[in-house]
CSV table of C-alpha atoms in Angstrom, one decimal:
chain,number,residue,atom,x,y,z
E,1,MET,CA,-4.2,22.6,14.6
E,2,VAL,CA,-1.5,19.8,14.4
E,3,VAL,CA,1.3,20.9,16.0
E,4,ILE,CA,4.0,19.1,14.3
E,5,ASP,CA,7.4,18.7,17.0
E,6,GLY,CA,9.9,16.8,15.6
E,7,GLY,CA,8.5,14.0,18.7
E,8,PRO,CA,5.5,11.0,17.5
E,9,LEU,CA,2.1,11.7,15.8
E,10,SER,CA,-1.3,10.0,16.7
E,11,ARG,CA,-3.2,7.9,14.2
E,12,GLU,CA,-6.1,10.9,14.9
E,13,GLN,CA,-3.5,13.4,14.3
E,14,VAL,CA,-2.9,11.9,11.0
E,15,VAL,CA,-6.0,11.2,9.9
E,16,ALA,CA,-7.6,14.1,11.1
E,17,VAL,CA,-4.7,15.9,8.6
E,18,VAL,CA,-5.4,13.6,5.4
E,19,ARG,CA,-9.5,13.2,4.8
E,20,ASP,CA,-10.8,16.7,7.4
E,21,ASP,CA,-8.3,18.7,6.4
E,22,ALA,CA,-6.2,19.6,9.5
E,23,PRO,CA,-3.7,22.8,9.2
E,24,VAL,CA,-0.7,21.9,10.1
E,25,GLU,CA,1.8,23.6,12.0
E,26,VAL,CA,5.8,22.6,12.5
E,27,SER,CA,6.5,24.4,16.0
E,28,ALA,CA,9.8,26.8,16.6
E,29,ALA,CA,11.6,24.0,18.4
E,30,ALA,CA,11.9,21.6,15.5
E,31,LEU,CA,12.5,24.3,13.6
E,32,ALA,CA,15.9,25.3,15.4
E,33,GLU,CA,17.3,21.8,15.5
E,34,VAL,CA,16.6,21.2,12.1
E,35,VAL,CA,18.9,24.8,11.4
E,36,LYS,CA,21.4,22.9,14.0
E,37,THR,CA,21.8,19.8,11.9
E,38,ARG,CA,21.9,21.3,8.5
E,39,ASP,CA,24.6,23.2,9.7
E,40,HIS,CA,26.2,20.8,10.7
E,41,VAL,CA,25.7,19.4,6.9
E,42,GLU,CA,26.7,22.3,5.7
E,43,ARG,CA,30.3,21.7,6.6
E,44,LEU,CA,30.4,18.2,5.6
E,45,ALA,CA,29.4,19.1,2.3
E,46,GLU,CA,32.6,21.5,2.2
E,47,ALA,CA,35.4,18.9,3.7
E,48,ALA,CA,37.6,17.2,1.2
E,49,MET,CA,37.1,13.8,2.4
E,50,PRO,CA,33.0,12.6,1.2
E,51,THR,CA,30.2,11.5,2.8
E,52,TYR,CA,26.9,9.4,1.6
E,53,GLY,CA,23.7,11.4,0.4
E,54,VAL,CA,25.8,14.4,1.0
E,55,SER,CA,28.2,14.8,-1.2
E,56,THR,CA,28.2,10.9,-3.3
E,57,GLY,CA,25.6,8.8,-5.8
E,58,PHE,CA,23.3,6.9,-4.4
E,59,GLY,CA,22.3,3.7,-4.4
E,60,ALA,CA,24.5,1.2,-6.5
E,61,LEU,CA,27.1,5.1,-7.0
E,62,ALA,CA,27.8,5.3,-3.6
E,63,THR,CA,31.2,5.4,-4.3
E,64,ARG,CA,31.5,8.3,-6.7
E,65,HIS,CA,32.5,11.3,-5.6
E,66,ILE,CA,29.8,14.9,-6.6
E,67,PRO,CA,31.9,17.6,-7.2
E,68,LEU,CA,30.8,21.3,-5.7
E,69,ASP,CA,29.3,22.3,-8.3
E,70,ARG,CA,27.1,19.1,-9.5
E,71,ARG,CA,25.4,18.8,-6.2
E,72,ALA,CA,22.7,20.5,-7.2
E,73,ALA,CA,22.1,18.9,-10.5
E,74,LEU,CA,22.7,15.7,-9.1
E,75,GLN,CA,19.5,16.1,-6.5
E,76,ARG,CA,17.1,17.5,-9.4
E,77,SER,CA,19.0,14.4,-11.4
E,78,LEU,CA,17.1,12.1,-8.6
E,79,ILE,CA,14.0,13.4,-8.1
E,80,ARG,CA,13.2,13.5,-11.6
E,81,SER,CA,14.8,10.1,-12.0
E,82,HIS,CA,13.2,8.6,-9.1
E,83,ALA,CA,10.3,10.3,-10.5
E,84,ALA,CA,8.5,7.3,-13.1
E,85,GLY,CA,5.5,6.2,-11.2
E,86,ALA,CA,3.2,4.0,-13.5
E,87,GLY,CA,-0.7,3.6,-13.5
E,88,PRO,CA,-3.6,5.5,-12.7
E,89,ALA,CA,-3.0,8.5,-9.8
E,90,VAL,CA,-3.6,7.4,-6.5
E,91,GLU,CA,-6.1,8.9,-3.8
E,92,THR,CA,-5.8,12.0,-2.0
E,93,GLU,CA,-5.8,10.7,1.0
E,94,VAL,CA,-2.7,9.1,0.8
E,95,VAL,CA,-0.5,11.4,-1.0
E,96,ARG,CA,-1.5,13.8,1.7
E,97,GLY,CA,-0.6,10.9,4.3
E,98,LEU,CA,2.7,10.4,2.8
E,99,MET,CA,3.7,14.4,2.6
E,100,LEU,CA,2.6,14.5,6.5
E,101,LEU,CA,4.8,11.4,7.3
E,102,ARG,CA,7.5,12.8,5.6
E,103,LEU,CA,7.3,16.1,6.7
E,104,ARG,CA,7.0,14.4,9.9
E,105,THR,CA,11.0,13.3,9.6
E,106,LEU,CA,11.5,16.4,8.4
E,107,ALA,CA,10.8,17.6,11.6
E,108,SER,CA,12.5,15.4,13.9
E,109,GLY,CA,15.7,17.2,12.8
E,110,ARG,CA,17.5,13.6,11.7
E,111,THR,CA,17.4,13.9,8.4
E,112,GLY,CA,19.5,16.8,7.5
E,113,VAL,CA,17.2,19.3,5.6
E,114,ARG,CA,17.4,23.0,5.5
E,115,VAL,CA,14.2,25.0,6.8
E,116,GLU,CA,13.1,26.1,4.0
E,117,THR,CA,12.3,22.7,3.0
E,118,VAL,CA,10.1,22.2,5.5
E,119,GLU,CA,8.5,24.7,5.5
E,120,ALA,CA,7.8,24.6,1.9
E,121,LEU,CA,6.4,20.9,2.2
E,122,THR,CA,3.9,22.3,5.2
E,123,HIS,CA,2.9,25.5,3.2
E,124,LEU,CA,1.9,22.9,0.0
E,125,LEU,CA,-0.4,20.7,2.5
E,126,ASN,CA,-2.3,23.8,4.1
E,127,ALA,CA,-2.6,25.0,0.3
E,128,GLY,CA,-4.9,21.3,-0.5
E,129,ILE,CA,-2.3,21.3,-2.9
E,130,THR,CA,-2.0,17.4,-3.7
E,131,PRO,CA,0.9,16.1,-5.7
E,132,VAL,CA,-0.2,13.2,-8.3
E,133,VAL,CA,1.4,9.9,-7.9
E,134,HIS,CA,1.1,7.0,-9.8
E,135,GLU,CA,-0.1,3.6,-8.3
E,136,TYR,CA,3.1,1.9,-8.9
E,137,GLY,CA,6.8,2.5,-8.4
E,138,SER,CA,7.7,1.4,-4.6
E,139,LEU,CA,8.9,-2.0,-3.5
E,140,GLY,CA,8.7,-0.7,0.1
E,141,CYS,CA,12.7,-0.8,0.1
E,142,SER,CA,14.2,2.3,0.4
E,143,GLY,CA,11.0,3.8,0.9
E,144,ASP,CA,8.1,4.8,-1.2
E,145,LEU,CA,11.2,6.0,-4.0
E,146,ALA,CA,8.3,7.0,-6.8
E,147,PRO,CA,5.3,8.2,-4.8
E,148,LEU,CA,7.8,10.4,-2.9
E,149,SER,CA,9.9,11.2,-5.3
E,150,ALA,CA,6.5,12.7,-6.9
E,151,VAL,CA,6.3,15.0,-4.4
E,152,ALA,CA,9.2,16.2,-4.0
E,153,LEU,CA,9.6,16.3,-8.3
E,154,ALA,CA,6.0,19.2,-7.0
E,155,LEU,CA,8.2,20.6,-4.9
E,156,MET,CA,10.6,21.5,-7.5
E,157,GLY,CA,8.2,22.9,-9.9
E,158,GLU,CA,7.9,20.0,-11.8
E,159,GLY,CA,4.9,17.7,-12.9
E,160,GLU,CA,1.4,17.8,-12.6
E,161,VAL,CA,-0.5,17.8,-9.0
E,162,ASP,CA,-4.6,18.0,-8.6
E,163,VAL,CA,-6.2,20.8,-7.0
E,164,ALA,CA,-9.7,20.7,-6.1
E,165,GLY,CA,-9.9,18.1,-7.7
E,166,ARG,CA,-8.3,19.5,-11.0
E,167,ARG,CA,-4.8,18.4,-12.7
E,168,ARG,CA,-2.6,21.3,-13.1
E,169,PRO,CA,1.4,22.1,-13.8
E,170,ALA,CA,2.8,21.8,-10.2
E,171,ARG,CA,5.0,25.3,-11.0
E,172,ASP,CA,1.2,27.3,-11.7
E,173,ALA,CA,-0.1,26.5,-8.3
E,174,LEU,CA,2.3,26.4,-6.5
E,175,TYR,CA,2.5,30.6,-8.2
E,176,GLU,CA,-0.7,30.9,-7.2
E,177,ALA,CA,-0.6,29.7,-4.0
E,178,GLY,CA,2.5,31.9,-3.4
E,179,ILE,CA,5.4,29.7,-2.8
E,180,ALA,CA,9.0,29.3,-4.6
E,181,PRO,CA,9.7,26.4,-6.5
E,182,LEU,CA,12.4,24.7,-4.4
E,183,GLU,CA,16.2,24.2,-5.3
E,184,LEU,CA,17.3,21.0,-3.5
E,185,ALA,CA,20.8,22.0,-2.1
E,186,GLU,CA,23.0,18.5,-0.6
E,187,LYS,CA,21.0,16.1,1.3
E,188,GLU,CA,18.1,17.2,0.7
E,189,GLY,CA,17.0,14.3,-2.4
E,190,LEU,CA,17.3,11.6,-0.8
E,191,ALA,CA,15.9,13.2,2.6
E,192,LEU,CA,12.0,14.0,0.6
E,193,ILE,CA,11.7,10.0,-0.6
E,194,ASN,CA,14.1,7.9,1.4
E,195,GLY,CA,11.3,6.7,4.1
E,196,THR,CA,8.4,4.1,4.5
E,197,ASP,CA,5.6,7.4,4.7
E,198,GLY,CA,3.4,5.9,1.8
E,199,MET,CA,2.4,2.7,2.9
E,200,LEU,CA,2.7,3.9,7.2
E,201,GLY,CA,0.1,6.6,6.2
E,202,MET,CA,-2.3,3.2,4.1
E,203,LEU,CA,-2.1,1.6,6.9
E,204,VAL,CA,-3.2,4.3,9.9
E,205,LEU,CA,-6.5,4.8,7.0
E,206,ALA,CA,-7.0,1.3,7.0
E,207,LEU,CA,-7.3,0.7,11.3
E,208,HIS,CA,-8.9,4.2,11.0
E,209,ASP,CA,-11.8,2.3,8.4
E,210,LEU,CA,-11.4,-0.8,10.2
E,211,HIS,CA,-12.2,-0.1,13.7
E,212,ARG,CA,-15.4,1.2,12.6
E,213,LEU,CA,-15.9,-1.6,10.2
E,214,LEU,CA,-15.3,-4.1,13.8
E,215,ASP,CA,-18.0,-2.6,15.7
E,216,VAL,CA,-21.0,-2.4,12.4
E,217,ALA,CA,-20.2,-6.3,11.9
E,218,ASP,CA,-21.3,-6.8,15.7
E,219,LEU,CA,-23.9,-5.1,14.9
E,220,THR,CA,-25.0,-7.5,10.8
E,221,ALA,CA,-24.2,-10.4,13.0
E,222,ALA,CA,-26.4,-10.1,16.1
E,223,MET,CA,-29.3,-8.3,13.7
E,224,SER,CA,-28.2,-12.1,11.9
E,225,VAL,CA,-28.4,-14.2,15.1
E,226,GLU,CA,-31.9,-12.9,15.7
E,227,ALA,CA,-33.5,-12.6,12.0
E,228,LEU,CA,-32.8,-16.3,12.2
E,229,LEU,CA,-34.2,-17.2,15.3
E,230,GLY,CA,-30.5,-18.1,16.9
E,231,THR,CA,-29.7,-17.9,20.3
E,232,ASP,CA,-27.8,-15.3,21.9
E,233,ARG,CA,-26.5,-17.6,25.0
E,234,VAL,CA,-23.6,-17.8,23.6
E,235,PHE,CA,-22.3,-15.3,23.8
E,236,ALA,CA,-22.9,-15.0,27.7
E,237,ALA,CA,-19.7,-13.8,29.6
E,238,ASP,CA,-19.1,-17.3,31.1
E,239,LEU,CA,-18.6,-18.6,28.4
E,240,GLN,CA,-16.6,-16.5,26.5
E,241,ALA,CA,-14.3,-16.3,30.2
E,242,LEU,CA,-13.2,-19.8,29.1
E,243,ARG,CA,-11.4,-18.1,26.6
E,244,PRO,CA,-10.0,-14.8,27.1
E,245,HIS,CA,-9.2,-13.0,24.8
E,246,PRO,CA,-9.8,-9.8,25.3
E,247,GLY,CA,-11.6,-9.2,21.4
E,248,GLN,CA,-13.7,-12.2,21.8
E,249,ALA,CA,-15.3,-11.1,24.5
E,250,ALA,CA,-15.5,-7.1,23.3
E,251,SER,CA,-17.9,-8.7,20.4
E,252,ALA,CA,-19.5,-11.2,22.8
E,253,ALA,CA,-20.9,-8.6,25.0
E,254,ARG,CA,-21.5,-5.9,21.8
E,255,MET,CA,-23.7,-8.4,20.5
E,256,THR,CA,-24.9,-9.7,23.6
E,257,ALA,CA,-25.8,-5.8,24.7
E,258,LEU,CA,-27.4,-5.0,21.1
E,259,LEU,CA,-29.9,-8.6,21.5
E,260,ASP,CA,-30.9,-7.6,24.7
E,261,GLY,CA,-35.1,-7.1,24.8
E,262,SER,CA,-35.8,-9.1,21.6
E,263,ALA,CA,-39.1,-10.4,20.8
E,264,ILE,CA,-38.4,-12.1,18.6
E,265,MET,CA,-35.8,-13.9,20.7
E,266,ALA,CA,-37.8,-14.6,23.4
E,267,SER,CA,-40.8,-16.0,21.3
E,268,HIS,CA,-38.5,-19.0,20.7
E,269,ARG,CA,-37.1,-19.8,23.9
E,270,GLY,CA,-38.0,-22.4,26.5
E,271,PRO,CA,-38.9,-26.4,26.4
E,272,ASP,CA,-40.6,-26.3,22.6
E,273,CYS,CA,-37.2,-24.8,21.0
E,274,ASN,CA,-36.1,-27.7,18.8
E,275,ARG,CA,-33.7,-25.5,18.3
E,276,VAL,CA,-30.4,-27.0,19.3
E,277,GLN,CA,-27.0,-25.5,17.9
E,278,ASP,CA,-26.8,-22.5,15.6
E,279,ALA,CA,-24.5,-22.2,12.7
E,280,TYR,CA,-20.9,-21.3,12.9
E,281,SER,CA,-21.6,-17.9,11.0
E,282,LEU,CA,-23.7,-17.5,13.6
E,283,ARG,CA,-22.4,-19.0,17.2
E,284,CYS,CA,-19.0,-18.2,15.9
E,285,ALA,CA,-18.7,-14.5,15.1
E,286,PRO,CA,-17.4,-13.5,18.3
E,287,GLN,CA,-14.6,-15.4,18.0
E,288,VAL,CA,-14.0,-13.9,14.5
E,289,HIS,CA,-14.1,-10.3,15.3
E,290,GLY,CA,-12.7,-10.6,18.0
E,291,ALA,CA,-9.7,-12.5,16.6
E,292,ALA,CA,-9.5,-9.7,13.8
E,293,ARG,CA,-10.5,-7.3,16.7
E,294,ASP,CA,-7.1,-8.3,18.2
E,295,THR,CA,-4.7,-8.5,15.5
E,296,VAL,CA,-5.3,-4.8,14.6
E,297,ALA,CA,-4.4,-4.4,18.2
E,298,TYR,CA,-1.9,-5.6,17.1
E,299,VAL,CA,-0.8,-3.6,14.7
E,300,GLU,CA,-1.7,-0.4,16.5
E,301,THR,CA,1.5,-0.4,18.6
E,302,VAL,CA,3.5,-1.4,15.2
E,303,ALA,CA,2.0,1.6,13.3
E,304,ASP,CA,2.8,4.0,16.4
E,305,ARG,CA,6.4,2.7,16.1
E,306,GLU,CA,6.7,3.6,13.5
E,307,LEU,CA,4.9,7.1,14.1
E,308,ALA,CA,7.6,7.8,16.6
E,309,ALA,CA,10.3,6.9,14.1
E,310,ALA,CA,12.0,8.9,11.9
E,311,ILE,CA,13.6,7.0,8.6
E,312,ASP,CA,15.7,8.7,6.3
E,313,ASN,CA,19.6,7.0,5.4
E,314,PRO,CA,22.2,8.1,6.2
E,315,VAL,CA,20.8,9.9,9.2
E,316,VAL,CA,21.9,12.4,11.4
E,317,LEU,CA,22.3,11.8,14.6
E,318,PRO,CA,22.6,13.8,18.1
E,319,ASP,CA,26.5,13.5,18.5
E,320,GLY,CA,26.7,15.5,14.4
E,321,ARG,CA,27.7,11.5,13.0
E,322,VAL,CA,26.5,10.7,9.4
E,323,GLU,CA,25.6,7.1,9.3
E,324,SER,CA,24.1,4.7,6.6
E,325,ASN,CA,21.1,2.0,8.0
E,326,GLY,CA,18.6,0.0,7.3
E,327,ASN,CA,15.4,1.2,8.8
E,328,PHE,CA,13.6,2.4,5.2
E,329,HIS,CA,12.9,-1.7,4.6
E,330,GLY,CA,9.7,-1.5,4.8
E,331,ALA,CA,9.0,-5.3,6.7
E,332,PRO,CA,7.9,-4.0,10.2
E,333,VAL,CA,4.6,-2.2,7.9
E,334,ALA,CA,4.3,-4.6,5.2
E,335,TYR,CA,4.2,-7.5,7.7
E,336,THR,CA,1.2,-6.0,9.3
E,337,LEU,CA,-0.3,-4.8,6.1
E,338,ASP,CA,-0.7,-8.4,5.3
E,339,PHE,CA,-1.8,-9.7,8.3
E,340,LEU,CA,-5.3,-7.2,8.5
E,341,ALA,CA,-6.0,-8.7,4.9
E,342,ILE,CA,-6.5,-12.0,6.0
E,343,PRO,CA,-9.1,-11.1,9.2
E,344,VAL,CA,-10.5,-8.3,6.4
E,345,ALA,CA,-11.1,-11.4,4.1
E,346,ASP,CA,-12.7,-13.8,7.0
E,347,VAL,CA,-15.5,-11.6,8.2
E,348,ALA,CA,-16.4,-10.6,5.1
E,349,SER,CA,-16.4,-13.9,4.6
E,350,MET,CA,-18.2,-14.6,7.5
E,351,ALA,CA,-21.3,-12.1,7.0
E,352,GLU,CA,-21.8,-13.2,2.9
E,353,ARG,CA,-22.6,-16.9,4.9
E,354,ARG,CA,-25.4,-15.3,6.9
E,355,THR,CA,-26.8,-13.0,4.1
E,356,ASP,CA,-27.1,-16.9,2.1
E,357,ARG,CA,-28.7,-18.6,5.2
E,358,MET,CA,-31.6,-15.7,5.4
E,359,LEU,CA,-31.7,-16.6,1.7
E,360,ASP,CA,-32.4,-19.8,1.3
E,361,ALA,CA,-36.1,-20.9,2.8
E,362,THR,CA,-34.9,-24.1,3.7
E,363,ARG,CA,-33.0,-22.9,6.3
E,364,SER,CA,-34.2,-18.9,7.7
E,365,HIS,CA,-36.5,-20.6,8.8
E,366,GLY,CA,-40.1,-18.9,7.5
E,367,LEU,CA,-38.6,-16.6,6.1
E,368,PRO,CA,-39.9,-15.7,2.1
E,369,PRO,CA,-37.4,-16.9,-0.7
E,370,PHE,CA,-35.0,-14.3,-0.6
E,371,LEU,CA,-36.7,-12.0,1.9
E,372,ALA,CA,-39.2,-11.3,-2.1
E,373,ALA,CA,-42.1,-9.8,-1.0
E,374,ASP,CA,-44.0,-12.6,-4.0
E,375,PRO,CA,-40.9,-14.5,-4.9
E,376,GLY,CA,-41.3,-15.4,-8.3
E,377,VAL,CA,-42.2,-12.2,-9.6
E,378,ASP,CA,-39.6,-10.4,-6.7
E,379,SER,CA,-35.9,-12.0,-6.9
E,380,GLY,CA,-35.8,-10.1,-3.8
E,381,HIS,CA,-31.8,-9.9,-2.1
E,382,MET,CA,-30.9,-12.6,-4.2
E,383,ILE,CA,-27.8,-11.0,-6.8
E,384,ALA,CA,-27.0,-8.5,-3.7
E,385,GLN,CA,-25.7,-11.7,-2.2
E,386,TYR,CA,-24.3,-12.9,-5.9
E,387,THR,CA,-22.1,-9.3,-5.0
E,388,GLN,CA,-21.2,-10.4,-1.2
E,389,ALA,CA,-19.8,-13.4,-3.2
E,390,ALA,CA,-17.6,-11.9,-5.6
E,391,ILE,CA,-16.1,-9.4,-4.0
E,392,VAL,CA,-15.9,-12.0,-1.0
E,393,SER,CA,-13.8,-14.1,-3.7
E,394,GLU,CA,-11.2,-10.9,-4.8
E,395,LEU,CA,-10.9,-11.0,-1.0
E,396,LYS,CA,-9.8,-14.3,-0.4
E,397,ARG,CA,-7.1,-13.4,-3.2
E,398,LEU,CA,-6.2,-9.7,-2.1
E,399,ALA,CA,-5.8,-11.8,1.6
E,400,VAL,CA,-2.2,-13.6,-0.3
E,401,PRO,CA,-0.2,-11.1,1.7
E,402,ALA,CA,2.1,-9.5,-1.0
E,403,SER,CA,5.6,-9.4,1.8
E,404,VAL,CA,6.5,-12.4,0.6
E,405,ASP,CA,7.7,-11.7,-2.6
E,406,SER,CA,10.9,-9.6,-3.1
E,407,ILE,CA,12.6,-8.4,-6.7
E,408,PRO,CA,15.8,-7.5,-6.6
E,409,SER,CA,16.5,-4.2,-8.0
E,410,SER,CA,18.9,-1.1,-8.1
E,411,ALA,CA,22.3,-3.2,-9.7
E,412,MET,CA,21.5,-6.5,-7.2
E,413,GLN,CA,22.4,-3.4,-3.8
E,414,GLU,CA,19.0,-3.4,-3.6
E,415,ASP,CA,18.4,-7.8,-3.3
E,416,HIS,CA,15.8,-7.6,-0.9
E,417,VAL,CA,12.4,-5.7,-0.5
E,418,SER,CA,9.5,-5.6,1.3
E,419,MET,CA,6.6,-5.3,-0.8
E,420,GLY,CA,4.6,-3.0,1.7
E,421,TRP,CA,3.8,-0.3,-0.4
E,422,SER,CA,1.2,-3.3,-2.7
E,423,ALA,CA,0.1,-4.5,0.5
E,424,ALA,CA,-1.1,-1.5,1.3
E,425,ARG,CA,-2.6,-0.8,-1.5
E,426,LYS,CA,-4.3,-4.2,-2.0
E,427,LEU,CA,-5.6,-4.2,1.6
E,428,ARG,CA,-7.0,-0.7,0.7
E,429,ARG,CA,-9.8,-2.8,-1.7
E,430,ALA,CA,-10.2,-5.1,1.0
E,431,VAL,CA,-11.7,-2.5,3.3
E,432,ASN,CA,-13.6,-1.6,0.8
E,433,GLY,CA,-14.7,-4.7,0.1
E,434,LEU,CA,-15.4,-5.4,3.5
E,435,THR,CA,-17.5,-2.1,3.6
E,436,THR,CA,-19.9,-2.9,1.1
E,437,VAL,CA,-20.3,-7.2,2.4
E,438,LEU,CA,-21.6,-5.7,5.7
E,439,ALA,CA,-23.4,-3.5,3.9
E,440,VAL,CA,-25.3,-6.3,2.1
E,441,GLU,CA,-25.9,-8.0,5.5
E,442,LEU,CA,-26.7,-4.5,7.3
E,443,LEU,CA,-29.2,-4.5,4.8
E,444,THR,CA,-30.7,-8.0,4.5
E,445,ALA,CA,-31.1,-8.0,8.3
E,446,ALA,CA,-33.4,-5.3,8.2
E,447,ARG,CA,-35.7,-6.5,5.6
E,448,ALA,CA,-35.6,-10.1,7.3
E,449,LEU,CA,-36.6,-8.2,10.5
E,450,ASP,CA,-38.8,-6.3,9.4
E,451,LEU,CA,-40.2,-9.9,7.8
E,452,ARG,CA,-41.3,-10.9,11.4
E,453,ALA,CA,-43.9,-8.5,12.6
E,454,PRO,CA,-45.6,-8.6,14.5
E,455,LEU,CA,-42.5,-9.8,16.8
E,456,THR,CA,-40.6,-6.6,17.6
E,457,PRO,CA,-36.5,-7.0,17.1
E,458,ALA,CA,-34.6,-6.2,20.0
E,459,PRO,CA,-34.7,-1.7,21.3
E,460,ALA,CA,-31.5,-1.4,20.5
E,461,THR,CA,-31.3,-3.2,16.5
E,462,ALA,CA,-35.1,-2.1,15.6
E,463,ARG,CA,-33.0,1.6,16.1
E,464,ALA,CA,-30.5,0.4,13.9
E,465,VAL,CA,-33.3,-0.8,11.1
E,466,ALA,CA,-35.4,2.6,11.3
E,467,ALA,CA,-32.2,4.6,10.7
E,468,LEU,CA,-32.0,2.7,7.6
E,469,ARG,CA,-35.0,3.8,5.9
E,470,ARG,CA,-33.8,6.9,7.0
E,471,THR,CA,-30.5,6.5,4.6
E,472,VAL,CA,-30.4,8.0,1.3
E,473,PRO,CA,-28.9,6.3,-1.5
E,474,GLY,CA,-25.7,7.6,-2.8
E,475,PRO,CA,-22.7,9.6,-1.5
E,476,GLY,CA,-23.3,10.2,2.3
E,477,PRO,CA,-22.1,12.8,4.3
E,478,ASP,CA,-18.7,10.8,5.1
E,479,ARG,CA,-17.7,9.0,2.3
E,480,HIS,CA,-15.5,6.6,3.4
E,481,LEU,CA,-18.3,4.4,4.4
E,482,ALA,CA,-20.9,2.9,1.8
E,483,PRO,CA,-24.2,5.0,3.6
E,484,GLU,CA,-25.4,2.5,5.1
E,485,ILE,CA,-22.2,1.6,6.7
E,486,ALA,CA,-22.3,5.3,8.0
E,487,ALA,CA,-26.1,5.5,9.4
E,488,ALA,CA,-25.3,2.4,12.0
E,489,GLU,CA,-22.2,3.0,12.8
E,490,THR,CA,-22.9,6.9,13.3
E,491,LEU,CA,-25.5,5.5,15.9
E,492,ILE,CA,-23.1,3.3,17.3
E,493,ARG,CA,-20.5,6.2,17.8
E,494,SER,CA,-23.5,9.0,19.3
E,495,GLY,CA,-23.9,6.2,22.1
E,496,GLU,CA,-27.3,5.1,20.8
E,497,LEU,CA,-26.0,1.4,20.7
E,498,PRO,CA,-23.6,-0.5,22.1
């Protein structure tokens, strides 16, 4: 059970709800704050003086006062007109993420919604009902408007939802789950859609995946160094301390531990070794992986701040003031989404270079061409490296930032936008690409280590090779990682690998 109490959520809680279907509950204290704020909003709604978002139109129509008897229609119209996304439906976990994070903001007591609205969104999450949200429609400013509007539309009993992989009319799914469709009251339409929850949810999921993938990248790099008869001396702690980046030190220490006790590496140590320096893709792995780790660490600080934020416009402050603001602008999240796409592309690029080196008989120090059992008859891992190369080329394109672009909207009222949703969508594709690139290197390095027999690899890398032999192709128990990567990651998490 994840309890939403109006305070921050942790990244771990988000993943638990979004991917593992942990149930959600809003605390009594949070609901009491929601009631208190709503009472104040209702008094403003009855006042003669217009209040933006409560008794006026929205955006470029903010100066238009809306009569009392037309305000329910205004809320319905807002959601129906804004649920105008297009393109393929996005993933269930993305929609669950934006639902959860919007619920957290609604429960903060700063938005002015009713308790019924908070409870309806809670029930929707817990019932496993996922509104159909389309790929395009958010500019990352004034919130993820079209995606969040699709969720609000489902709460109204309109539009389509997904239940257990089956697309259905929202009204039917709500009826079967015992959830009454909402008729939105003053302020609630804006409160449901004016947040950066979609891009933030995707950021949290990317961080979760990159923690795991960067650990696996250290493993694949160490296995490649070993298979290519490289040296681990360059990973020594005293050398790393000369450039004191924490991520670099962590990656170098892990690679050193992974290579400890390797008979393959011991076989070419000593005065007879003619190797002077390894290629950069081997020697500089801690520097690249470490820079990626440090980027992830910075982005985590931004994500954690956002998970404590209450984003809406206008907001209801604790002293009762209803104030317009610009906190819905997605720039803080958009930048970090773009930042992460750069090291993702670079880590993948370095892994592809190591893979290519193992397949080239002129650079692999005794390995057969393409690691083939019968070169010429058998192409070995040749086309697996082609796949890596195609993905790495795409990752370079995906690393081009989305957040430097802006297209004015809403009759020039919204004249600068963040494009954070677009940054999040391309980062998801980039993380998937990195997963595949590392899976290819992992399998290639394992094959190369087998071909070094009778010399034996380090105990740690030998365990990784053994785990790969037990891996069944196809979807594994962890649907978010390739089965090969999941096997290696399981060993790391269990403590069997450094």
